[in-house]
Coordinates of C-alpha atoms and ligand atoms in Angstrom, one line a residue:
X1 CA 104.9 112.5 119.3
X2 CA 101.4 114.1 119.4
X3 CA 98.5 111.9 118.9
X4 CA 95.5 113.9 117.6
X5 CA 91.9 112.2 118.0
X6 CA 89.6 113.0 115.3
X7 CA 86.3 111.2 114.2
X8 CA 84.5 110.8 110.8
X9 CA 83.0 107.6 110.4
X10 CA 79.4 106.4 110.8
X11 CA 77.1 103.5 109.6
X12 CA 74.4 103.3 107.4
X13 CA 72.6 102.7 110.5
X14 CA 73.7 105.7 112.6
X15 CA 76.9 107.1 114.3
X16 CA 79.2 104.2 115.4
X17 CA 82.6 104.8 114.0
X18 CA 85.4 106.6 114.9
X19 CA 89.1 106.9 113.5
X20 CA 92.5 108.2 115.5
X21 CA 94.9 110.1 113.2
X22 CA 98.1 109.9 114.8
X23 CA 101.4 111.4 113.3
X24 CA 102.9 108.7 111.1
X25 CA 99.0 108.2 110.4
X26 CA 98.7 104.7 112.2
X27 CA 95.3 104.2 113.2
X28 CA 94.6 103.1 116.5
X29 CA 90.9 101.5 117.5
X30 CA 87.4 103.0 117.2
X31 CA 86.0 105.8 119.5
X32 CA 82.4 106.4 118.7
X33 CA 81.2 110.1 117.8
X34 CA 78.9 112.2 116.0
X35 CA 79.1 111.5 112.5
X36 CA 80.3 113.5 109.9
X37 CA 80.0 114.1 106.1
X38 CA 83.2 115.2 104.6
X39 CA 83.8 117.0 101.2
X40 CA 86.0 114.4 99.7
X41 CA 87.1 110.8 100.9
X42 CA 90.0 109.4 99.3
X43 CA 90.5 105.8 99.4
X44 CA 94.3 104.3 99.5
X45 CA 97.1 106.2 101.5
X46 CA 99.8 105.4 98.4
X47 CA 101.9 108.2 96.8
X48 CA 99.0 109.0 94.6
X49 CA 96.4 109.2 97.4
X50 CA 98.4 110.7 100.1
X51 CA 99.2 113.7 97.6
X52 CA 95.7 114.2 96.6
X53 CA 94.3 114.2 99.8
X54 CA 97.0 116.8 101.0
X55 CA 96.2 119.1 98.2
X56 CA 92.5 119.0 98.8
X57 CA 93.4 119.8 102.2
X58 CA 95.5 122.8 101.0
X59 CA 92.5 124.0 99.1
X60 CA 90.6 124.1 102.3
X61 CA 88.5 120.9 101.8
X62 CA 87.3 118.5 104.6
X63 CA 89.4 115.3 103.6
X64 CA 89.3 111.7 104.9
X65 CA 91.8 109.4 104.0
X66 CA 91.3 105.5 104.2
X67 CA 93.6 102.9 103.6
X68 CA 93.3 99.1 104.3
X69 CA 97.1 98.7 105.6
X70 CA 98.7 101.6 106.3
X71 CA 100.4 104.6 104.2
X72 CA 102.9 103.2 101.8
X73 CA 102.7 99.8 103.5
X74 CA 105.0 96.8 102.5
X75 CA 102.4 95.7 100.0
X76 CA 102.0 99.0 98.2
X77 CA 103.3 100.1 95.1
X78 CA 104.7 102.8 96.9
X79 CA 105.9 100.6 99.7
X80 CA 109.8 100.2 98.2
X81 CA 112.6 101.5 100.2
X82 CA 113.7 104.0 97.3
X83 CA 112.5 105.3 94.1
X84 CA 114.3 107.2 91.2
X85 CA 113.4 110.6 90.2
X86 CA 114.4 111.2 86.8
X87 CA 113.1 114.3 84.0
X88 CA 113.8 112.5 81.2
X89 CA 110.9 111.0 79.3
X90 CA 111.7 110.7 75.8
X91 CA 109.1 112.8 73.9
X92 CA 106.4 112.4 76.7
X93 CA 106.8 116.0 77.5
X94 CA 104.1 116.0 80.0
X95 CA 105.5 113.6 82.3
X96 CA 108.8 115.7 82.1
X97 CA 106.9 118.4 83.3
X98 CA 105.2 116.8 85.8
X99 CA 108.4 115.4 87.2
X100 CA 109.9 118.8 87.3
X101 CA 106.9 120.5 89.5
X102 CA 107.0 117.4 91.6
X103 CA 110.5 117.6 92.5
X104 CA 110.2 121.3 93.8
X105 CA 106.9 120.1 95.8
X106 CA 108.7 117.0 97.4
X107 CA 111.7 119.4 98.4
X108 CA 109.2 121.6 99.7
X109 CA 107.2 119.5 101.8
X110 CA 110.7 117.6 102.9
X111 CA 112.2 121.2 104.0
X112 CA 109.1 121.8 105.9
X113 CA 109.2 118.4 107.6
X114 CA 112.6 119.2 108.7
X115 CA 113.6 116.1 106.6
X116 CA 115.3 117.5 103.1
X117 CA 117.3 114.0 103.2
X118 CA 114.1 112.0 101.8
X119 CA 115.4 113.4 98.6
X120 CA 118.9 112.7 97.5
X121 CA 120.7 114.4 94.5
X122 CA 122.8 111.6 93.5
X123 CA 122.2 112.2 90.0
X124 CA 120.6 110.0 87.1
X125 CA 122.6 108.4 84.3
X126 CA 121.0 107.3 81.2
X127 CA 123.4 105.1 79.1
X128 CA 122.4 104.9 75.7
X129 CA 123.8 103.2 72.1
X130 CA 123.8 104.8 69.0
X131 CA 120.8 106.6 67.9
X132 CA 118.6 105.0 70.5
X133 CA 115.3 106.8 70.0
X134 CA 114.2 107.2 73.6
X135 CA 117.6 108.5 74.7
X136 CA 118.0 110.8 71.7
X137 CA 114.5 112.2 72.2
X138 CA 115.2 112.4 76.1
X139 CA 117.9 114.8 75.1
X140 CA 115.8 116.7 72.8
X141 CA 113.1 117.4 75.4
X142 CA 115.6 118.5 78.4
X143 CA 116.9 121.0 76.3
X144 CA 113.8 122.5 75.4
X145 CA 112.3 122.6 78.9
X146 CA 115.6 123.8 80.2
X147 CA 116.3 120.7 82.4
X148 CA 120.1 120.8 84.1
X149 CA 121.5 118.1 82.2
X150 CA 125.0 116.8 80.2
X151 CA 125.4 115.0 77.0
X152 CA 128.6 112.7 77.9
X153 CA 130.6 110.8 75.1
X154 CA 132.0 107.4 75.9
X155 CA 135.5 108.7 77.0
X156 CA 134.0 111.2 79.4
X157 CA 131.9 108.1 80.8
X158 CA 134.9 106.0 81.4
X159 CA 136.6 108.8 82.9
X160 CA 134.2 109.9 85.6
X161 CA 132.7 106.3 86.6
X162 CA 136.2 103.9 86.2
X163 CA 133.8 101.3 88.4
X164 CA 131.5 100.9 85.5
X165 CA 132.3 99.1 82.3
X166 CA 130.1 100.9 80.1
X167 CA 130.0 97.7 77.5
X168 CA 128.1 98.8 74.6
X169 CA 127.3 102.2 75.6
X170 CA 128.6 104.8 73.4
X171 CA 127.2 107.8 75.1
X172 CA 124.6 109.1 78.2
X173 CA 122.5 112.0 79.4
X174 CA 123.5 112.9 82.8
X175 CA 120.8 114.7 84.9
X176 CA 123.0 116.2 88.0
X177 CA 120.1 117.4 89.9
X178 CA 117.8 114.4 89.8
X179 CA 118.3 111.6 92.3
X180 CA 116.2 109.2 94.4
X181 CA 113.4 109.5 96.8
X182 CA 113.3 107.6 100.1
X183 CA 109.9 106.0 99.1
X184 CA 107.8 104.7 101.7
X185 CA 109.2 107.3 104.6
X186 CA 108.3 110.1 102.0
X187 CA 104.7 108.8 101.6
X188 CA 104.6 108.7 105.0
X189 CA 105.8 112.3 105.6
X190 CA 103.0 113.4 103.2
X191 CA 100.2 111.6 105.5
X192 CA 101.6 113.3 108.2
X193 CA 101.6 116.8 107.0
X194 CA 98.3 115.9 105.4
X195 CA 96.9 114.8 109.2
X196 CA 98.3 117.5 110.7
X197 CA 96.7 120.2 108.5
X198 CA 93.4 118.2 109.3
X199 CA 93.2 115.4 107.1
X200 CA 91.5 112.6 109.0
X201 CA 92.8 108.8 108.5
X202 CA 91.1 105.6 109.3
X203 CA 92.9 102.3 108.8
X204 CA 90.0 99.9 107.3
X205 CA 89.3 98.5 104.0
X206 CA 86.8 99.9 101.9
X207 CA 84.6 97.2 100.2
X208 CA 83.7 97.8 96.6
X209 CA 81.5 100.2 95.7
X210 CA 77.6 98.6 95.2
X211 CA 76.9 98.4 91.2
X212 CA 74.4 101.2 90.3
X213 CA 74.1 104.7 88.5
X214 CA 74.4 108.3 90.0
X215 CA 75.9 109.7 93.3
X216 CA 77.6 107.2 95.4
X217 CA 76.2 108.2 99.2
X218 CA 78.6 106.6 101.1
X219 CA 81.6 104.1 101.2
X220 CA 81.5 101.0 103.4
X221 CA 84.3 99.5 105.1
X222 CA 84.9 95.7 106.2
X223 CA 83.8 96.1 109.6
X224 CA 80.8 97.9 108.5
X225 CA 81.2 101.4 108.9
X226 CA 80.2 104.1 106.4
X227 CA 82.3 106.9 105.3
X228 CA 80.2 109.8 103.8
X229 CA 81.8 112.3 101.1
X230 CA 80.7 114.5 98.2
X231 CA 83.2 113.1 96.2
X232 CA 85.3 109.8 96.4
X233 CA 88.9 109.1 95.2
X234 CA 89.6 105.9 94.7
X235 CA 93.4 105.9 94.6
X236 CA 94.2 102.0 95.4
X237 CA 97.0 101.1 92.9
X238 CA 97.0 97.3 92.1
X239 CA 93.9 96.9 93.9
X240 CA 91.9 99.1 91.6
X241 CA 91.0 95.9 89.5
X242 CA 89.4 94.1 92.8
X243 CA 87.6 97.1 93.4
X244 CA 86.2 97.9 90.0
X245 CA 86.2 94.5 88.6
X246 CA 84.0 95.0 85.6
X247 CA 85.7 98.2 84.6
X248 CA 89.2 97.7 85.6
X249 CA 89.5 94.0 85.6
X250 CA 91.3 93.9 82.2
X251 CA 92.4 97.5 82.0
X252 CA 94.9 97.5 85.1
X253 CA 97.5 94.8 84.9
X254 CA 99.5 94.3 88.1
X255 CA 102.7 92.5 87.6
X256 CA 105.2 91.0 90.3
X257 CA 108.6 93.0 90.1
X258 CA 111.8 91.8 91.8
X259 CA 114.4 94.1 93.5
X260 CA 118.1 93.2 94.6
X261 CA 120.1 94.7 96.7
X262 CA 124.1 93.5 96.7
X263 CA 126.7 94.5 99.3
X264 CA 129.8 96.3 98.2
X265 CA 132.9 95.3 99.8
X266 CA 133.6 96.9 103.2
X267 CA 134.5 100.3 103.2
X268 CA 134.4 100.8 99.5
X269 CA 132.9 104.1 98.5
X270 CA 132.5 103.4 94.4
X271 CA 128.8 102.4 94.6
X272 CA 127.4 105.1 96.9
X273 CA 126.9 108.6 96.4
X274 CA 128.7 110.7 95.4
X275 CA 130.5 108.3 93.6
X276 CA 127.6 106.5 92.1
X277 CA 124.5 107.9 90.5
X278 CA 120.8 106.5 89.9
X279 CA 121.5 104.5 86.2
X280 CA 119.4 103.2 83.7
X281 CA 120.2 101.0 80.4
X282 CA 116.7 100.8 78.8
X283 CA 118.2 98.6 75.9
X284 CA 118.5 96.1 78.4
X285 CA 115.6 96.9 80.6
X286 CA 117.2 97.4 83.7
X287 CA 118.3 100.3 86.3
X288 CA 119.8 100.5 89.6
X289 CA 120.1 103.1 92.4
X290 CA 123.5 103.5 94.3
X291 CA 124.0 102.0 97.7
X292 CA 122.2 104.3 100.3
X293 CA 121.8 103.8 104.0
X294 CA 123.9 100.6 103.6
X295 CA 121.0 98.8 102.1
X296 CA 123.0 97.5 99.3
X297 CA 123.5 98.7 95.5
X298 CA 120.1 98.4 93.8
X299 CA 119.2 96.7 90.7
X300 CA 116.0 95.8 88.9
X301 CA 114.4 94.7 85.7
X302 CA 112.3 97.1 84.1
X303 CA 110.5 94.3 82.3
X304 CA 107.0 93.5 83.3
X305 CA 107.0 90.3 85.5
X306 CA 103.6 87.8 85.7
X307 CA 100.5 88.8 87.1
X308 CA 100.6 89.2 91.0
X309 CA 97.8 89.7 93.8
X310 CA 99.0 92.4 96.1
X311 CA 97.1 91.0 99.0
X312 CA 98.1 87.3 99.2
X313 CA 101.3 87.4 96.8
X314 CA 104.4 86.0 98.3
X315 CA 107.3 88.4 98.4
X316 CA 110.1 86.3 97.9
X317 CA 112.5 86.9 94.9
X318 CA 113.3 84.0 92.7
X319 CA 116.4 82.4 91.7
X320 CA 115.8 82.8 87.9
X321 CA 115.4 86.6 88.2
X322 CA 118.5 86.9 90.7
X323 CA 120.4 85.2 87.8
X324 CA 119.6 87.6 85.3
X325 CA 120.3 90.5 87.4
X326 CA 123.2 89.1 89.0
X327 CA 124.9 88.5 85.4
X328 CA 123.9 92.1 84.4
X329 CA 125.7 93.3 87.5
X330 CA 128.5 91.3 87.4
X331 CA 129.3 92.3 83.7
X332 CA 128.5 96.4 83.8
X333 CA 130.0 96.9 87.6
X334 CA 132.8 94.2 87.7
X335 CA 133.6 95.0 91.3
X336 CA 130.4 93.5 92.3
X337 CA 130.6 90.5 90.6
X338 CA 130.7 87.9 93.7
X339 CA 129.1 90.6 96.3
X340 CA 126.2 89.0 98.2
X341 CA 122.6 89.6 97.9
X342 CA 121.9 91.7 101.2
X343 CA 118.4 92.7 100.9
X344 CA 115.3 92.3 98.4
X345 CA 111.8 93.2 97.9
X346 CA 109.1 92.1 95.9
X347 CA 106.5 94.9 94.4
X348 CA 104.2 95.2 92.1
X349 CA 103.7 97.5 89.2
X350 CA 100.0 98.3 88.4
X351 CA 100.4 99.0 84.5
X352 CA 97.9 100.3 82.0
X353 CA 97.8 99.3 78.7
X354 CA 100.3 102.0 77.6
X355 CA 101.8 103.3 81.0
X356 CA 99.7 106.5 80.8
X357 CA 98.0 106.9 84.4
X358 CA 94.2 106.7 84.8
X359 CA 92.6 109.9 86.0
X360 CA 89.3 109.8 85.4
X361 CA 85.5 109.9 86.4
X362 CA 83.7 106.5 86.9
X363 CA 81.3 106.1 84.1
X364 CA 78.2 105.6 85.8
X365 CA 79.0 107.3 89.0
X366 CA 79.9 110.9 88.7
X367 CA 80.7 111.6 92.4
X368 CA 83.9 108.6 91.9
X369 CA 87.2 109.4 90.4
X370 CA 89.4 106.4 89.5
X371 CA 93.3 107.3 90.2
X372 CA 96.2 104.7 89.4
X373 CA 97.9 103.3 86.9
X374 CA 101.4 104.2 88.2
X375 CA 103.0 101.6 85.7
X376 CA 106.0 101.3 87.4
X377 CA 107.0 105.2 86.9
X378 CA 104.6 106.8 89.2
X379 CA 106.2 107.6 92.5
X380 CA 107.9 110.7 91.4
X381 CA 105.2 112.1 89.9
X382 CA 103.0 111.8 93.3
X383 CA 102.8 115.9 94.0
X384 CA 102.1 117.0 90.3
X385 CA 99.6 114.0 90.0
X386 CA 97.9 114.8 93.2
X387 CA 97.7 118.6 92.6
X388 CA 96.3 117.9 89.2
X389 CA 93.5 115.5 90.5
X390 CA 92.5 118.0 93.3
X391 CA 92.1 120.6 90.5
X392 CA 89.9 118.3 88.5
X393 CA 87.9 117.5 91.6
X394 CA 87.1 120.9 92.4
X395 CA 86.8 122.6 89.2
X396 CA 85.3 119.7 87.5
X397 CA 87.2 120.3 84.6
X398 CA 87.8 118.2 81.4
X399 CA 89.6 114.8 81.9
X400 CA 92.8 114.7 80.0
X401 CA 92.5 112.2 77.1
X402 CA 95.9 110.5 78.2
X403 CA 94.4 110.0 81.4
X404 CA 90.8 108.8 80.3
X405 CA 89.3 105.5 81.0
X406 CA 88.4 105.5 77.5
X407 CA 92.3 105.5 76.4
X408 CA 92.8 102.2 78.6
X409 CA 92.8 99.3 76.5
X410 CA 92.6 95.8 77.5
X411 CA 95.9 94.9 75.5
X412 CA 99.2 96.0 76.7
X413 CA 101.5 97.9 74.5
X414 CA 104.1 100.0 76.5
X415 CA 104.5 103.3 75.1
X416 CA 106.0 105.0 78.1
X417 CA 109.2 104.7 79.9
Ligands
FAD501 C1 109.5 97.7 92.1 C2 109.2 99.0 91.7 C3 109.9 99.9 91.7 C4 109.3 101.2 91.0 N1 110.4 102.4 90.7 C5 109.8 103.4 90.2 C6 110.6 104.6 90.3 O1 112.0 104.4 90.4 N2 110.2 105.8 90.1 C7 108.7 105.9 89.9 O2 108.7 107.2 89.8 N3 107.9 105.0 90.2 C8 108.6 103.9 90.3 N4 107.7 102.9 90.6 C9 106.1 103.0 90.3 C10 105.3 103.5 91.4 O3 106.2 103.3 92.7 C11 104.1 103.3 91.7 O4 103.0 103.8 90.2 C12 103.4 104.2 92.8 O5 103.9 104.1 94.1 C13 101.9 104.1 92.6 O6 101.0 104.7 93.7 P1 99.6 104.5 94.0 O7 99.4 105.4 95.3 O8 98.8 104.3 92.7 O9 99.3 102.6 94.7 P2 99.8 102.3 96.2 O10 101.2 102.7 96.4 O11 99.7 100.7 95.9 O12 98.7 102.7 97.2 C14 97.4 102.1 97.2 C15 97.0 102.0 98.4 O13 95.6 101.6 98.3 C16 95.3 100.8 99.7 N5 94.1 100.2 99.2 C17 93.5 99.4 98.1 N6 92.5 99.1 98.3 C18 92.0 99.4 99.5 C19 90.7 99.2 99.9 N7 89.7 98.6 99.5 N8 90.6 100.0 101.1 C20 91.3 100.8 101.3 N9 92.5 101.0 101.2 C21 92.8 100.3 99.9 C22 96.4 100.1 99.7 O14 96.5 99.5 101.1 C23 97.7 101.1 99.3 O15 98.1 101.5 100.4 C24 107.9 101.6 91.0 C25 107.1 100.7 91.3 C26 107.7 99.2 92.0 C27 106.7 98.1 92.2

């Protein structure tokens, strides 16, 4: 793999720092060079920061991308094996629009990188009961927006997926062209494309910006380097409350989320694509993904867990949550009743009060943007969100109320699923 050496760091005292950008964006120690000022520094190489940096570079800007642990690190919210990409969002049309836009951009990037398999069109099945408002409004939105989908009655479901015991499910929506993204590798591919296009990457922890008003001159890293840019985008996911405790300490709620992978019987094809789609049962706040790459059949609660620290939190699953998820899996997918747990992950959601993202300027520092609040559903939207942030940064346009800091309350009341 080709290594490109690029430099972009200086300390307040003068030019001393450097960074290496490699494909796969692994930083590799310092080298001294003349300092440089960037149009934009993006802090955080999760899915939001990576796509923002990529779009800014595509618009011709000079961009530095800084991450404390590495792109889609196991500690990041973007660090999981897989993430769902669905178009359905109830009546929250903006997210359906962003999902549609994002799927196209994900596919185009993966094609360009020679890795089309990073998206798997396994299909997404929304299990519903009666007049369940979320699924009913989703159906209307998908129809209105022209998203390919099927409305399936109970007999259709039993016939198409005999390995599922649909229980109280009376009908479902199937999105045949949606599916799953191989999450951490997808983000690494974005960073790889961005660095190949000239984004300069540094692996260092950025210190919280000092309190004060007016434009920020530079950010400083834990080792004392300064990164100088005209604009700073903080896309630090669940770390945002640590970086901006006064502003976001009570407005972003990182919660512990456990993910389980159960092993189907050897050779059993019923729980992997094409036989098994992604599925979601919002009535029981649970969703899952088919067995891909032999990691196991994934299932996880979409219920918010306890508060979690992304730096120090221990990432072992609890017997209680395992028992809850195993009970559902055994009931809904009877052949998996006694299947072993073969893999697990502990990740964190970074929830806003209602699930809408945060994309806004810092109220006292006009060249800082705060970007995050993915709230358990942000991954799929990385491409469209990055495009939106890049446009706001470049054209200075008005911030959408939905994404503004002002609409982020201190009490959680979830409205976006
Ligand atoms: C279990 C689980 C399942 C999910 N399922 C889905 C799904 O199916 N579909 C979906 O669309 N979404 C899903 N999500 C949500 C989605 O993954 C997140 O919303 C999204 O990944 C958030 O990305 P981010 O870039 O904002 O944050 P992150 O990915 O957390 O990235 C933040 C980055 O900032 C860096 N950073 C932090 N502080 C500093 C600092 N001081 N200096 C330098 N760097 C710093 C970190 O190292 C990190 O890399 C899920 C989330 C979880 C946890």
